[in-house]
CSV table of C-alpha atoms and ligand atoms in Angstrom, one decimal:
chain,number,residue,atom,x,y,z
A,1,MET,CA,-167.5,-1.1,210.7
A,2,THR,CA,-166.9,0.5,207.3
A,3,ASN,CA,-167.2,-0.9,203.8
A,4,GLU,CA,-163.6,-0.9,202.6
A,5,LYS,CA,-164.6,-2.6,199.4
A,6,PRO,CA,-161.9,-1.7,196.8
A,7,LYS,CA,-162.6,-0.2,193.5
A,8,LYS,CA,-163.2,-2.1,190.3
A,9,ASP,CA,-161.2,-5.0,189.6
A,10,GLU,CA,-158.8,-7.1,187.7
A,11,TRP,CA,-159.4,-10.5,189.3
A,12,ALA,CA,-160.0,-12.0,185.8
A,13,GLU,CA,-156.9,-10.3,184.3
A,14,PRO,CA,-153.8,-10.5,186.5
A,15,SER,CA,-151.3,-7.8,185.8
A,16,GLU,CA,-148.3,-9.9,186.7
A,17,PRO,CA,-147.9,-13.6,187.3
A,18,PRO,CA,-147.1,-14.9,190.7
A,19,LYS,CA,-143.7,-16.5,191.4
A,20,CYS,CA,-144.9,-20.0,191.7
A,21,LEU,CA,-147.8,-22.5,191.8
A,22,TRP,CA,-148.3,-26.0,193.3
A,23,MET,CA,-148.4,-29.0,191.0
A,24,SER,CA,-148.8,-32.6,192.2
A,25,GLY,CA,-147.1,-32.0,195.6
A,26,GLU,CA,-144.4,-29.5,194.5
A,27,MET,CA,-144.0,-25.8,194.3
A,28,VAL,CA,-143.1,-25.0,190.7
A,29,ASP,CA,-141.9,-21.7,189.2
A,30,TRP,CA,-144.6,-20.1,187.1
A,31,GLU,CA,-142.6,-20.4,183.9
A,32,ASN,CA,-141.8,-24.1,184.4
A,33,ALA,CA,-145.4,-25.2,185.2
A,34,THR,CA,-146.2,-26.7,181.9
A,35,VAL,CA,-148.2,-29.7,180.5
A,36,HIS,CA,-147.7,-31.3,177.1
A,37,ALA,CA,-149.8,-30.0,174.2
A,38,SER,CA,-151.3,-33.4,173.8
A,39,MET,CA,-153.1,-32.9,177.1
A,40,LEU,CA,-155.2,-30.1,175.6
A,41,GLY,CA,-158.8,-30.8,174.5
A,42,TRP,CA,-160.3,-34.1,175.5
A,43,SER,CA,-158.4,-34.3,178.8
A,44,SER,CA,-160.2,-31.3,180.2
A,45,ILE,CA,-163.7,-32.7,179.9
A,46,SER,CA,-163.2,-34.4,183.2
A,47,MET,CA,-161.5,-31.5,184.9
A,48,VAL,CA,-163.0,-30.2,188.1
A,49,PHE,CA,-162.0,-27.1,190.0
A,50,GLU,CA,-162.6,-24.6,192.7
A,51,GLY,CA,-162.4,-20.8,192.9
A,52,ILE,CA,-161.4,-19.4,196.3
A,53,ARG,CA,-160.8,-15.9,197.6
A,54,GLY,CA,-158.2,-14.7,200.1
A,55,TYR,CA,-158.9,-11.3,201.7
A,56,TRP,CA,-156.2,-9.1,203.2
A,57,ASN,CA,-156.9,-7.5,206.5
A,58,SER,CA,-154.5,-4.5,206.8
A,59,ASP,CA,-155.1,-3.9,210.6
A,60,GLN,CA,-154.1,-7.5,211.4
A,61,GLU,CA,-151.5,-7.8,208.6
A,62,GLN,CA,-153.3,-11.1,207.8
A,63,LEU,CA,-154.4,-12.8,204.6
A,64,ASN,CA,-157.7,-14.7,205.4
A,65,ILE,CA,-158.7,-17.4,203.0
A,66,PHE,CA,-162.5,-17.6,203.1
A,67,ARG,CA,-164.2,-21.0,203.6
A,68,LEU,CA,-161.1,-22.9,202.4
A,69,ASP,CA,-162.2,-26.2,204.0
A,70,SER,CA,-165.6,-26.0,202.4
A,71,HIS,CA,-164.1,-25.4,198.9
A,72,LEU,CA,-161.6,-28.2,199.3
A,73,GLU,CA,-164.4,-30.6,200.5
A,74,ARG,CA,-166.5,-29.6,197.5
A,75,LEU,CA,-163.5,-30.3,195.2
A,76,MET,CA,-163.4,-33.8,196.8
A,77,ARG,CA,-167.1,-34.3,196.1
A,78,SER,CA,-166.6,-33.1,192.5
A,79,MET,CA,-163.7,-35.6,192.1
A,80,LYS,CA,-165.8,-38.4,193.5
A,81,VAL,CA,-168.7,-37.9,191.0
A,82,MET,CA,-166.1,-37.7,188.3
A,83,ARG,CA,-164.8,-41.1,189.5
A,84,MET,CA,-161.4,-39.5,190.1
A,85,THR,CA,-159.6,-40.6,193.3
A,86,SER,CA,-157.6,-38.0,195.1
A,87,PRO,CA,-154.0,-38.6,196.0
A,88,TRP,CA,-154.2,-35.6,198.4
A,89,SER,CA,-156.3,-35.1,201.5
A,90,VAL,CA,-158.1,-31.9,202.4
A,91,GLU,CA,-155.5,-31.3,205.0
A,92,GLU,CA,-152.6,-31.7,202.5
A,93,LEU,CA,-154.3,-29.3,200.0
A,94,THR,CA,-155.0,-26.8,202.8
A,95,SER,CA,-151.2,-26.8,203.5
A,96,ALA,CA,-150.5,-26.4,199.8
A,97,VAL,CA,-152.8,-23.4,199.5
A,98,ILE,CA,-151.2,-21.7,202.6
A,99,ASP,CA,-147.8,-22.5,201.2
A,100,ILE,CA,-148.6,-20.9,197.9
A,101,ALA,CA,-149.9,-17.7,199.5
A,102,GLN,CA,-146.8,-17.5,201.8
A,103,THR,CA,-144.3,-18.3,199.0
A,104,ASN,CA,-145.8,-15.7,196.7
A,105,GLU,CA,-145.9,-13.3,199.6
A,106,PHE,CA,-149.5,-12.3,198.9
A,107,ARG,CA,-150.0,-9.2,201.1
A,108,GLY,CA,-153.2,-8.2,199.4
A,109,ASP,CA,-156.4,-10.0,198.1
A,110,CYS,CA,-155.9,-13.1,196.0
A,111,TYR,CA,-157.8,-15.7,194.1
A,112,ILE,CA,-156.9,-19.3,194.3
A,113,GLN,CA,-157.9,-22.0,191.8
A,114,PRO,CA,-157.3,-25.7,192.4
A,115,LEU,CA,-157.7,-27.9,189.4
A,116,ALA,CA,-158.1,-31.7,189.4
A,117,TYR,CA,-157.6,-33.7,186.2
A,118,PHE,CA,-156.6,-37.0,184.8
A,119,GLY,CA,-153.0,-36.5,184.0
A,120,GLU,CA,-150.7,-38.3,181.7
A,121,GLY,CA,-151.1,-42.0,181.5
A,122,THR,CA,-153.6,-44.2,179.9
A,123,PRO,CA,-155.5,-42.3,177.2
A,124,GLY,CA,-159.2,-42.9,176.7
A,125,TYR,CA,-160.7,-39.8,178.3
A,126,LEU,CA,-164.2,-41.0,178.0
A,127,SER,CA,-163.6,-43.9,180.4
A,128,ALA,CA,-160.7,-42.8,182.6
A,129,GLY,CA,-162.7,-43.2,185.8
A,130,GLY,CA,-161.3,-44.9,188.9
A,131,ARG,CA,-157.8,-43.5,188.4
A,132,PRO,CA,-156.1,-40.9,190.7
A,133,GLY,CA,-156.4,-37.4,189.5
A,134,GLU,CA,-153.6,-34.9,189.5
A,135,VAL,CA,-154.0,-31.6,191.3
A,136,ALA,CA,-152.5,-28.2,190.5
A,137,ILE,CA,-153.3,-25.0,192.4
A,138,PHE,CA,-152.8,-21.6,190.9
A,139,SER,CA,-153.3,-18.2,192.6
A,140,ARG,CA,-153.1,-14.6,191.7
A,141,LYS,CA,-153.6,-11.2,193.1
A,142,SER,CA,-157.2,-9.8,192.9
A,143,THR,CA,-159.6,-7.3,194.3
A,144,SER,CA,-163.4,-7.1,194.5
A,145,ILE,CA,-165.4,-7.0,191.3
A,146,LEU,CA,-167.6,-3.9,191.9
A,147,GLY,CA,-167.0,-0.8,193.9
A,148,ALA,CA,-169.3,-0.2,196.9
A,149,GLY,CA,-172.7,1.0,195.8
A,150,GLU,CA,-172.6,-0.3,192.3
A,151,THR,CA,-175.4,-2.4,190.9
A,152,ILE,CA,-175.9,-4.8,188.0
A,153,THR,CA,-178.5,-5.6,185.3
A,154,CYS,CA,-179.7,-9.1,184.4
A,155,GLY,CA,-181.6,-10.7,181.6
A,156,VAL,CA,-183.3,-14.1,181.6
A,157,SER,CA,-181.4,-16.2,179.1
A,158,SER,CA,-183.0,-18.2,176.3
A,159,TRP,CA,-180.6,-21.1,177.2
A,160,SER,CA,-181.7,-23.6,179.8
A,161,ARG,CA,-179.6,-24.8,182.7
A,162,ILE,CA,-177.9,-28.2,182.5
A,163,SER,CA,-179.5,-30.8,184.7
A,164,ASP,CA,-178.5,-33.5,187.2
A,165,ASN,CA,-179.1,-36.3,184.7
A,166,VAL,CA,-177.2,-34.6,181.9
A,167,MET,CA,-174.3,-32.7,183.4
A,168,PRO,CA,-174.7,-32.4,187.1
A,169,PRO,CA,-174.4,-28.7,188.1
A,170,ARG,CA,-173.4,-29.6,191.6
A,171,VAL,CA,-170.1,-31.0,190.2
A,172,LYS,CA,-167.9,-28.0,189.6
A,173,ALA,CA,-166.6,-29.3,186.3
A,174,ILE,CA,-164.9,-27.1,183.7
A,175,SER,CA,-167.1,-28.6,181.0
A,176,ASN,CA,-170.3,-27.4,182.7
A,177,TYR,CA,-169.1,-23.8,182.0
A,178,GLN,CA,-170.0,-24.2,178.3
A,179,ASN,CA,-173.6,-23.7,179.5
A,180,SER,CA,-172.5,-20.5,181.4
A,181,ARG,CA,-170.6,-19.3,178.3
A,182,TYR,CA,-173.6,-19.5,176.0
A,183,VAL,CA,-175.5,-17.5,178.6
A,184,ALA,CA,-172.8,-14.9,179.2
A,185,ASP,CA,-172.2,-14.3,175.5
A,186,GLU,CA,-176.0,-13.9,174.8
A,187,MET,CA,-176.3,-11.5,177.7
A,188,SER,CA,-173.3,-9.3,176.8
A,189,LEU,CA,-174.6,-9.1,173.2
A,190,ASN,CA,-178.0,-8.1,174.6
A,191,GLY,CA,-176.4,-5.4,176.8
A,192,TYR,CA,-176.9,-7.0,180.3
A,193,ASP,CA,-174.3,-7.6,182.9
A,194,PHE,CA,-175.4,-11.1,183.8
A,195,GLY,CA,-177.8,-13.8,182.6
A,196,ILE,CA,-180.3,-15.6,184.8
A,197,ILE,CA,-180.8,-19.2,183.7
A,198,LEU,CA,-184.1,-21.2,184.0
A,199,ASN,CA,-183.8,-24.9,184.6
A,200,GLN,CA,-185.5,-27.6,182.5
A,201,GLN,CA,-188.7,-27.2,184.6
A,202,GLY,CA,-188.8,-23.5,183.6
A,203,LYS,CA,-188.0,-22.3,187.2
A,204,VAL,CA,-185.2,-20.0,188.1
A,205,SER,CA,-181.9,-21.8,188.6
A,206,GLU,CA,-178.9,-19.4,188.9
A,207,VAL,CA,-176.7,-16.9,187.2
A,208,SER,CA,-173.8,-18.0,184.9
A,209,TYR,CA,-171.3,-18.0,187.7
A,210,ALA,CA,-173.3,-17.1,190.8
A,211,CYS,CA,-176.5,-17.9,192.8
A,212,LEU,CA,-179.5,-15.7,193.1
A,213,PHE,CA,-181.7,-14.4,195.9
A,214,ILE,CA,-184.8,-12.2,195.7
A,215,ILE,CA,-186.5,-10.4,198.6
A,216,ARG,CA,-190.3,-10.3,198.8
A,217,ASP,CA,-192.2,-8.8,201.7
A,218,GLY,CA,-189.2,-9.1,204.0
A,219,VAL,CA,-188.5,-12.7,203.1
A,220,ALA,CA,-185.3,-13.8,201.3
A,221,ILE,CA,-186.0,-16.5,198.7
A,222,THR,CA,-183.5,-18.6,196.8
A,223,PRO,CA,-183.9,-21.6,194.5
A,224,PRO,CA,-183.1,-24.9,196.2
A,225,VAL,CA,-180.0,-27.1,195.6
A,226,SER,CA,-182.2,-29.3,193.4
A,227,ALA,CA,-183.0,-26.4,191.0
A,228,GLY,CA,-179.9,-27.1,188.9
A,229,ILE,CA,-177.5,-24.9,190.8
A,230,LEU,CA,-173.9,-25.3,192.0
A,231,GLU,CA,-174.0,-26.0,195.7
A,232,SER,CA,-172.6,-22.6,196.3
A,233,ILE,CA,-170.7,-21.8,199.4
A,234,THR,CA,-171.5,-18.1,199.2
A,235,ARG,CA,-175.2,-19.0,199.0
A,236,GLU,CA,-174.8,-20.9,202.2
A,237,VAL,CA,-173.0,-18.0,203.8
A,238,ALA,CA,-175.7,-15.5,202.6
A,239,ILE,CA,-178.4,-17.8,204.1
A,240,ASP,CA,-176.6,-17.8,207.5
A,241,LEU,CA,-176.0,-14.0,207.5
A,242,LEU,CA,-179.5,-13.2,206.5
A,243,ARG,CA,-181.1,-15.6,208.9
A,244,ASP,CA,-178.9,-15.6,212.0
A,245,ASP,CA,-177.2,-12.2,211.8
A,246,LEU,CA,-179.9,-10.0,210.3
A,247,GLY,CA,-183.0,-11.9,211.4
A,248,ILE,CA,-184.5,-12.1,207.9
A,249,PRO,CA,-186.4,-15.3,207.1
A,250,VAL,CA,-185.0,-17.3,204.2
A,251,LEU,CA,-186.9,-19.7,202.0
A,252,GLU,CA,-185.3,-22.2,199.7
A,253,ARG,CA,-188.0,-22.9,197.2
A,254,ASP,CA,-188.7,-22.8,193.4
A,255,VAL,CA,-188.8,-19.3,192.0
A,256,ASP,CA,-190.9,-18.4,188.9
A,257,ARG,CA,-189.6,-16.1,186.3
A,258,THR,CA,-192.2,-13.4,186.9
A,259,GLU,CA,-191.4,-13.4,190.6
A,260,LEU,CA,-188.1,-11.9,189.6
A,261,TYR,CA,-189.8,-8.9,188.0
A,262,ILE,CA,-191.9,-8.1,191.0
A,263,ALA,CA,-189.3,-8.7,193.7
A,264,ASP,CA,-188.6,-5.8,196.1
A,265,GLU,CA,-184.8,-6.5,196.0
A,266,ALA,CA,-182.5,-9.1,194.3
A,267,PHE,CA,-178.9,-10.0,194.5
A,268,ILE,CA,-176.4,-12.5,193.1
A,269,CYS,CA,-173.7,-14.1,195.2
A,270,GLY,CA,-170.6,-16.2,194.6
A,271,THR,CA,-167.0,-16.4,195.5
A,272,GLY,CA,-166.0,-14.4,192.4
A,273,ALA,CA,-169.2,-12.3,192.2
A,274,GLU,CA,-169.3,-11.7,196.0
A,275,ILE,CA,-172.6,-9.9,196.6
A,276,GLN,CA,-174.0,-7.7,194.0
A,277,ALA,CA,-177.4,-5.9,194.0
A,278,ILE,CA,-179.5,-6.3,190.8
A,279,ARG,CA,-181.2,-3.0,189.8
A,280,ASP,CA,-183.0,-4.3,186.7
A,281,ILE,CA,-184.1,-7.7,185.3
A,282,ASP,CA,-185.3,-7.9,181.6
A,283,HIS,CA,-185.9,-4.1,181.9
A,284,PHE,CA,-188.1,-4.4,184.9
A,285,LYS,CA,-186.8,-2.1,187.6
A,286,ILE,CA,-186.2,-3.9,190.9
A,287,GLY,CA,-187.3,-1.9,193.9
A,288,ASN,CA,-186.3,1.7,193.3
A,289,GLY,CA,-183.5,0.7,191.0
A,290,GLY,CA,-180.7,1.1,193.6
A,291,ILE,CA,-179.5,-1.1,196.4
A,292,GLY,CA,-182.4,-2.0,198.7
A,293,PRO,CA,-182.1,-2.1,202.5
A,294,VAL,CA,-181.7,-5.9,202.9
A,295,VAL,CA,-179.1,-6.3,200.1
A,296,ALA,CA,-177.2,-3.3,201.5
A,297,LYS,CA,-177.0,-4.9,204.9
A,298,VAL,CA,-176.0,-8.4,203.7
A,299,GLU,CA,-173.4,-7.0,201.3
A,300,GLN,CA,-171.8,-4.9,204.1
A,301,LEU,CA,-171.9,-7.8,206.5
A,302,TYR,CA,-170.3,-10.1,203.9
A,303,HIS,CA,-167.4,-7.8,203.3
A,304,ASP,CA,-166.8,-7.4,207.1
A,305,VAL,CA,-166.9,-11.1,207.6
A,306,VAL,CA,-164.6,-12.1,204.7
A,307,ARG,CA,-162.0,-9.5,205.9
A,308,GLY,CA,-162.2,-10.8,209.5
A,309,ARG,CA,-163.7,-7.6,210.9
A,310,GLY,CA,-165.5,-8.8,214.1
A,311,PRO,CA,-165.1,-12.2,215.8
A,312,LYS,CA,-168.4,-13.8,214.9
A,313,HIS,CA,-167.5,-15.9,211.9
A,314,GLU,CA,-163.7,-16.4,212.5
A,315,ALA,CA,-164.2,-20.1,212.0
A,316,TRP,CA,-164.8,-19.4,208.2
A,317,LEU,CA,-161.3,-17.9,207.8
A,318,THR,CA,-158.0,-19.6,207.4
A,319,GLY,CA,-155.1,-17.2,208.3
A,320,VAL,CA,-152.0,-17.5,206.1
A,321,PHE,CA,-149.4,-15.5,208.1
B,401,PMP,N1,-172.9,-21.2,190.3
B,401,PMP,C1,-171.9,-21.3,189.4
B,401,PMP,C2,-172.2,-21.9,188.1
B,401,PMP,C3,-170.6,-20.9,189.8
B,401,PMP,O1,-169.6,-21.0,188.9
B,401,PMP,C4,-170.4,-20.3,191.0
B,401,PMP,C5,-169.0,-19.8,191.4
B,401,PMP,N2,-168.2,-20.8,191.9
B,401,PMP,C6,-171.5,-20.2,191.9
B,401,PMP,C7,-172.7,-20.6,191.5
B,401,PMP,C8,-171.3,-19.7,193.3
B,401,PMP,O2,-170.6,-20.7,194.0
B,401,PMP,P1,-169.6,-20.3,195.3
B,401,PMP,O3,-170.4,-19.4,196.2
B,401,PMP,O4,-169.3,-21.6,195.9
B,401,PMP,O5,-168.5,-19.6,194.7
């Protein structure tokens, strides 16, 4: 198996818009998919969403959407906590996602983003609960974020992670990303690629839009779901790949800040972030400052799995064509 990871990417900045998107049950031309200006602002505080990747397999001429069911189930859970009922089932949204990829003729990698929000109707966004949400699904072409072999730097942010009794991080709500924005801005001003966020207990939580693993003495360690993280699908995948495919023990437990500095290896993971090795945290070199052996293996395996190379994890893929 070879790592066909494409070169640096534009997943955040699409070059050309796709033909259409899906809004409340209908395919709508990109230009005509509008909402009224009065919907801006307050309406989005209750918006929840997902970020999903589709990977093109050129040998099979197939677009594989990775963990589509898990993402749509998490969207349903986010809607539930937002007290937003869903007019659409997971099965209906699955068909919508496939329809979008087919209609836009995505013969290449793509990024799919379902959004659920309280649409037009009774105002009063602070107490709109119990109503059905509307769902729109966008998608665009994308590629991987980093080229194979590249590494990232991280700093520990001075901002704390939001917490379950304040703004529950396991709900993938747009408004939660204000926390991530503060971190990302601070880190880019300080010259780091990503920020690691400590939770209210001072333990490591996650990265602005990804989860985190360290490797110590052959054991992979990641903060638990109660550490103020999003219940990440890639984190779950990484645990499976490390434990079952690579035979590396995995511990889900609290991680201290200084454990980051003395880790043998470290990586971040997420749908958008994929798997990226960390070479430096707060100017402490991690391992030898390159990609360590465990991260190299799990990264390679991840890219094989998402592209459908090898039959082992086919159940994680939804074929579009
Ligand atoms: N944490 C945050 C805050 C995120 O935005 C993401 C990306 N969705 C993740 C973790 C990773 O989650 P997943 O693996 O499900 O993409």
